PDB file of C-alpha atoms in Angstrom:
ATOM      1  CA  MET A   1      94.178  93.529 105.357  1.00 63.00           C
ATOM      2  CA  GLY A   2      96.778  92.987 107.388  1.00 67.00           C
ATOM      3  CA  GLY A   3      95.802  96.355 109.696  1.00 71.00           C
ATOM      4  CA  GLY A   4      92.286  94.867 110.363  1.00 70.00           C
ATOM      5  CA  GLU A   5      93.070  91.168 111.417  1.00 75.00           C
ATOM      6  CA  PHE A   6      96.227  92.352 113.130  1.00 78.00           C
ATOM      7  CA  ILE A   7      93.266  95.288 115.768  1.00 76.00           C
ATOM      8  CA  SER A   8      90.688  91.481 115.259  1.00 77.00           C
ATOM      9  CA  MET A   9      93.566  89.305 116.218  1.00 77.00           C
ATOM     10  CA  LEU A  10      94.786  92.245 118.977  1.00 79.00           C
ATOM     11  CA  SER A  11      91.272  92.652 120.394  1.00 83.00           C
ATOM     12  CA  GLN A  12      90.647  88.508 120.568  1.00 82.00           C
ATOM     13  CA  ARG A  13      93.491  88.187 122.853  1.00 80.00           C
ATOM     14  CA  GLU A  14      93.309  91.454 124.631  1.00 87.00           C
ATOM     15  CA  LEU A  15      88.879  90.006 125.019  1.00 86.00           C
ATOM     16  CA  PHE A  16      90.403  86.384 126.774  1.00 86.00           C
ATOM     17  CA  GLU A  17      93.002  88.079 128.821  1.00 89.00           C
ATOM     18  CA  LYS A  18      90.244  89.952 131.101  1.00 91.00           C
ATOM     19  CA  GLN A  19      88.185  87.474 130.813  1.00 91.00           C
ATOM     20  CA  LEU A  20      91.275  85.317 131.940  1.00 91.00           C
ATOM     21  CA  ALA A  21      91.838  88.339 134.941  1.00 93.00           C
ATOM     22  CA  VAL A  22      88.585  88.507 135.750  1.00 94.00           C
ATOM     23  CA  GLU A  23      88.302  84.477 136.876  1.00 94.00           C
ATOM     24  CA  ARG A  24      92.160  84.999 138.904  1.00 95.00           C
ATOM     25  CA  LEU A  25      90.600  87.836 140.737  1.00 95.00           C
ATOM     26  CA  HIS A  26      88.101  84.679 141.432  1.00 94.00           C
ATOM     27  CA  ILE A  27      89.837  82.621 142.132  1.00 95.00           C
ATOM     28  CA  GLU A  28      91.343  84.941 144.861  1.00 95.00           C
ATOM     29  CA  ARG A  29      88.661  86.470 146.520  1.00 96.00           C
ATOM     30  CA  GLN A  30      86.185  84.080 146.132  1.00 95.00           C
ATOM     31  CA  PRO A  31      87.258  80.268 146.312  1.00 95.00           C
ATOM     32  CA  GLU A  32      85.242  78.820 147.245  1.00 95.00           C
ATOM     33  CA  THR A  33      81.905  79.956 143.852  1.00 95.00           C
ATOM     34  CA  GLU A  34      85.355  78.432 141.949  1.00 94.00           C
ATOM     35  CA  ARG A  35      85.536  75.134 143.587  1.00 95.00           C
ATOM     36  CA  GLU A  36      81.118  74.257 143.630  1.00 95.00           C
ATOM     37  CA  ASN A  37      81.593  76.150 139.731  1.00 93.00           C
ATOM     38  CA  LEU A  38      83.253  73.306 138.574  1.00 94.00           C
ATOM     39  CA  ALA A  39      82.671  70.452 140.793  1.00 96.00           C
ATOM     40  CA  ARG A  40      79.434  71.334 138.454  1.00 95.00           C
ATOM     41  CA  ILE A  41      81.249  71.466 135.522  1.00 93.00           C
ATOM     42  CA  TYR A  42      82.484  67.625 136.319  1.00 94.00           C
ATOM     43  CA  GLU A  43      79.015  66.506 137.628  1.00 95.00           C
ATOM     44  CA  GLU A  44      77.985  67.064 134.277  1.00 95.00           C
ATOM     45  CA  LYS A  45      81.023  65.625 132.741  1.00 94.00           C
ATOM     46  CA  GLY A  46      79.577  62.848 134.453  1.00 96.00           C
ATOM     47  CA  LEU A  47      81.034  62.023 137.957  1.00 95.00           C
ATOM     48  CA  SER A  48      79.208  61.518 141.008  1.00 96.00           C
ATOM     49  CA  PRO A  49      78.630  64.236 142.706  1.00 96.00           C
ATOM     50  CA  SER A  50      81.887  62.993 145.562  1.00 96.00           C
ATOM     51  CA  GLN A  51      83.786  62.666 142.995  1.00 97.00           C
ATOM     52  CA  ALA A  52      83.718  66.134 141.485  1.00 95.00           C
ATOM     53  CA  GLU A  53      84.306  67.617 145.036  1.00 96.00           C
ATOM     54  CA  ALA A  54      87.253  66.354 145.178  1.00 96.00           C
ATOM     55  CA  VAL A  55      88.784  66.576 142.169  1.00 96.00           C
ATOM     56  CA  ALA A  56      87.726  70.680 142.230  1.00 96.00           C
ATOM     57  CA  ALA A  57      89.182  70.399 145.136  1.00 96.00           C
ATOM     58  CA  GLN A  58      91.762  68.745 144.345  1.00 96.00           C
ATOM     59  CA  LEU A  59      92.319  71.496 141.779  1.00 95.00           C
ATOM     60  CA  MET A  60      91.312  74.651 143.511  1.00 95.00           C
ATOM     61  CA  ALA A  61      94.282  73.924 146.167  1.00 95.00           C
ATOM     62  CA  ASN A  62      96.755  75.471 142.904  1.00 95.00           C
ATOM     63  CA  PRO A  63      95.168  78.728 141.558  1.00 93.00           C
ATOM     64  CA  SER A  64      97.119  78.825 138.730  1.00 92.00           C
ATOM     65  CA  VAL A  65      95.973  74.873 137.474  1.00 94.00           C
ATOM     66  CA  ALA A  66      92.476  76.016 138.821  1.00 93.00           C
ATOM     67  CA  LEU A  67      92.930  79.494 136.262  1.00 93.00           C
ATOM     68  CA  ASP A  68      94.537  76.958 133.470  1.00 91.00           C
ATOM     69  CA  THR A  69      91.209  74.237 134.095  1.00 92.00           C
ATOM     70  CA  ILE A  70      88.372  77.447 134.346  1.00 91.00           C
ATOM     71  CA  ALA A  71      90.009  78.261 131.233  1.00 90.00           C
ATOM     72  CA  ARG A  72      89.322  75.205 129.170  1.00 90.00           C
ATOM     73  CA  GLU A  73      86.428  73.780 131.554  1.00 89.00           C
ATOM     74  CA  ALA A  74      83.934  77.108 131.786  1.00 86.00           C
ATOM     75  CA  LEU A  75      85.705  79.743 129.217  1.00 86.00           C
ATOM     76  CA  GLY A  76      86.909  76.272 126.546  1.00 85.00           C
ATOM     77  CA  LEU A  77      89.693  78.986 126.706  1.00 81.00           C
ATOM     78  CA  ASP A  78      93.924  77.502 126.078  1.00 83.00           C
ATOM     79  CA  PRO A  79      95.724  80.303 127.804  1.00 78.00           C
ATOM     80  CA  ASP A  80      98.810  79.297 126.319  1.00 74.00           C
ATOM     81  CA  GLU A  81      97.712  79.497 122.527  1.00 78.00           C
ATOM     82  CA  LEU A  82      95.615  82.790 122.004  1.00 75.00           C
ATOM     83  CA  GLY A  83      96.426  84.301 119.046  1.00 73.00           C
ATOM     84  CA  SER A  84      99.476  86.539 118.480  1.00 75.00           C
ATOM     85  CA  PRO A  85      98.162  89.237 116.707  1.00 79.00           C
ATOM     86  CA  GLN A  86     101.593  90.360 114.952  1.00 83.00           C
ATOM     87  CA  ALA A  87     102.076  87.009 113.091  1.00 80.00           C
ATOM     88  CA  GLU A  88      97.983  86.706 112.449  1.00 80.00           C
ATOM     89  CA  ALA A  89      98.780  90.356 110.116  1.00 81.00           C
ATOM     90  CA  ALA A  90     101.403  88.588 108.836  1.00 82.00           C
ATOM     91  CA  ALA A  91      99.110  86.077 107.317  1.00 80.00           C
ATOM     92  CA  SER A  92      96.876  87.696 106.696  1.00 81.00           C
ATOM     93  CA  PHE A  93      98.895  90.443 104.078  1.00 85.00           C
ATOM     94  CA  VAL A  94     100.713  87.643 102.845  1.00 86.00           C
ATOM     95  CA  SER A  95      97.523  85.619 101.903  1.00 85.00           C
ATOM     96  CA  PHE A  96      96.246  88.500 100.446  1.00 84.00           C
ATOM     97  CA  ALA A  97      98.739  89.643  98.202  1.00 87.00           C
ATOM     98  CA  LEU A  98      98.495  86.606  96.719  1.00 87.00           C
ATOM     99  CA  GLY A  99      95.019  86.060  96.092  1.00 86.00           C
ATOM    100  CA  ALA A 100      95.100  90.041  94.656  1.00 88.00           C
ATOM    101  CA  ALA A 101      97.917  89.150  93.100  1.00 92.00           C
ATOM    102  CA  ILE A 102      95.870  87.092  90.358  1.00 91.00           C
ATOM    103  CA  PRO A 103      93.229  88.002  89.612  1.00 90.00           C
ATOM    104  CA  ILE A 104      95.518  91.738  88.700  1.00 92.00           C
ATOM    105  CA  LEU A 105      98.285  90.622  87.777  1.00 94.00           C
ATOM    106  CA  PRO A 106      96.429  90.261  83.758  1.00 95.00           C
ATOM    107  CA  PHE A 107      96.223  93.278  83.691  1.00 93.00           C
ATOM    108  CA  VAL A 108      99.499  94.495  83.661  1.00 94.00           C
ATOM    109  CA  PHE A 109      99.982  92.138  79.928  1.00 95.00           C
ATOM    110  CA  LEU A 110      96.662  93.030  78.640  1.00 94.00           C
ATOM    111  CA  GLN A 111      94.179  95.367  78.655  1.00 90.00           C
ATOM    112  CA  GLY A 112      90.288  95.308  78.354  1.00 88.00           C
ATOM    113  CA  THR A 113      87.919  92.993  77.630  1.00 89.00           C
ATOM    114  CA  THR A 114      90.507  90.541  77.019  1.00 94.00           C
ATOM    115  CA  ALA A 115      92.661  91.141  80.495  1.00 93.00           C
ATOM    116  CA  VAL A 116      88.364  90.885  82.574  1.00 87.00           C
ATOM    117  CA  ILE A 117      87.844  87.842  80.469  1.00 92.00           C
ATOM    118  CA  ALA A 118      91.581  86.346  82.003  1.00 95.00           C
ATOM    119  CA  ALA A 119      91.284  87.771  85.562  1.00 91.00           C
ATOM    120  CA  PHE A 120      87.594  85.259  85.775  1.00 89.00           C
ATOM    121  CA  ILE A 121      89.148  82.580  84.196  1.00 94.00           C
ATOM    122  CA  PHE A 122      92.764  82.992  86.295  1.00 94.00           C
ATOM    123  CA  SER A 123      91.244  84.196  90.031  1.00 92.00           C
ATOM    124  CA  GLY A 124      88.324  81.085  89.748  1.00 93.00           C
ATOM    125  CA  LEU A 125      90.749  78.437  88.132  1.00 95.00           C
ATOM    126  CA  GLY A 126      92.813  79.777  92.285  1.00 93.00           C
ATOM    127  CA  LEU A 127      89.919  80.014  93.814  1.00 92.00           C
ATOM    128  CA  PHE A 128      88.885  76.074  92.387  1.00 95.00           C
ATOM    129  CA  LEU A 129      91.849  74.838  93.476  1.00 94.00           C
ATOM    130  CA  VAL A 130      92.566  77.126  96.928  1.00 91.00           C
ATOM    131  CA  GLY A 131      89.075  75.466  98.263  1.00 91.00           C
ATOM    132  CA  ALA A 132      89.795  72.169  96.941  1.00 94.00           C
ATOM    133  CA  LEU A 133      93.341  72.582  98.894  1.00 93.00           C
ATOM    134  CA  LEU A 134      90.420  73.288 102.436  1.00 89.00           C
ATOM    135  CA  SER A 135      89.231  69.731 102.035  1.00 90.00           C
ATOM    136  CA  ALA A 136      92.440  68.560 103.618  1.00 90.00           C
ATOM    137  CA  PHE A 137      90.801  70.123 106.451  1.00 88.00           C
ATOM    138  CA  THR A 138      87.632  69.154 106.510  1.00 87.00           C
ATOM    139  CA  ALA A 139      85.099  66.694 105.664  1.00 84.00           C
ATOM    140  CA  ARG A 140      84.392  67.386 102.208  1.00 89.00           C
ATOM    141  CA  HIS A 141      85.291  66.593  98.616  1.00 94.00           C
ATOM    142  CA  PRO A 142      87.352  68.077  96.706  1.00 94.00           C
ATOM    143  CA  LEU A 143      85.111  69.004  93.689  1.00 96.00           C
ATOM    144  CA  VAL A 144      82.658  69.664  96.428  1.00 94.00           C
ATOM    145  CA  SER A 145      84.677  72.022  98.042  1.00 93.00           C
ATOM    146  CA  GLY A 146      86.118  73.843  95.145  1.00 93.00           C
ATOM    147  CA  LEU A 147      83.659  74.314  92.934  1.00 95.00           C
ATOM    148  CA  ARG A 148      82.007  76.587  96.771  1.00 94.00           C
ATOM    149  CA  MET A 149      84.876  78.762  96.483  1.00 92.00           C
ATOM    150  CA  MET A 150      84.835  79.246  92.925  1.00 94.00           C
ATOM    151  CA  GLY A 151      81.745  80.111  93.066  1.00 94.00           C
ATOM    152  CA  ILE A 152      81.018  82.029  96.027  1.00 94.00           C
ATOM    153  CA  GLY A 153      84.699  83.582  94.639  1.00 90.00           C
ATOM    154  CA  LEU A 154      83.222  84.352  92.139  1.00 89.00           C
ATOM    155  CA  GLY A 155      79.974  85.601  92.644  1.00 91.00           C
ATOM    156  CA  ALA A 156      82.082  88.475  94.294  1.00 91.00           C
ATOM    157  CA  ALA A 157      83.973  89.275  91.799  1.00 85.00           C
ATOM    158  CA  VAL A 158      80.732  89.780  89.387  1.00 88.00           C
ATOM    159  CA  VAL A 159      78.584  92.228  92.279  1.00 92.00           C
ATOM    160  CA  THR A 160      82.294  94.201  92.947  1.00 89.00           C
ATOM    161  CA  TYR A 161      82.372  94.058  88.648  1.00 85.00           C
ATOM    162  CA  LEU A 162      78.347  95.483  88.284  1.00 92.00           C
ATOM    163  CA  ILE A 163      79.275  97.949  91.017  1.00 94.00           C
ATOM    164  CA  GLY A 164      82.207  99.475  89.190  1.00 91.00           C
ATOM    165  CA  ARG A 165      80.780  99.177  85.908  1.00 89.00           C
ATOM    166  CA  ALA A 166      76.903 101.028  88.042  1.00 93.00           C
ATOM    167  CA  ILE A 167      78.939 104.105  89.311  1.00 94.00           C
ATOM    168  CA  GLY A 168      81.369 104.446  86.125  1.00 88.00           C
ATOM    169  CA  VAL A 169      84.923 102.475  86.118  1.00 87.00           C
ATOM    170  CA  SER A 170      86.040 101.468  83.327  1.00 76.00           C
ATOM    171  CA  VAL A 171      88.823  98.751  83.078  1.00 63.00           C
ATOM    172  CA  ALA A 172      89.032  99.929  78.123  1.00 61.00           C
ATOM    173  CA  GLY A 173      92.231 101.633  78.494  1.00 54.00           C
TER     174      GLY A 173
END
């Protein structure tokens, strides 16, 4: 999972860097077009045409400021925060490793149906707790967020279990 996250973030970062390079080239080769684009953005934000032109001209006077502004206003990017593939991969690895330990741990101490039921219960509690904690960052009530996370996670676990049973995988010793 960490490797997948690394590739995903690396590809995203490379895409953003390419977009910035294209805009940098446009600023160098077509400054009038970029100035007009900036002016249009500021008109859409409510400035009068003359004010928008003045702001755009002032921004275009410094190519690095122009690029930063175009990145933020036109592309929706923060050039200073393109993401770190290494940090995201490490976070993904740790998150998945900790998350995977919860349903696996009962199989260390138990076996058969008892281990499956314990894994189901511990996973459900872990999923509910994570969902409830995530509500601190959203507008959702902790109970709603926890139940949603638990329902989706346990639903996926049940489907996975049933697929395993259908192809002959057994957890009985």
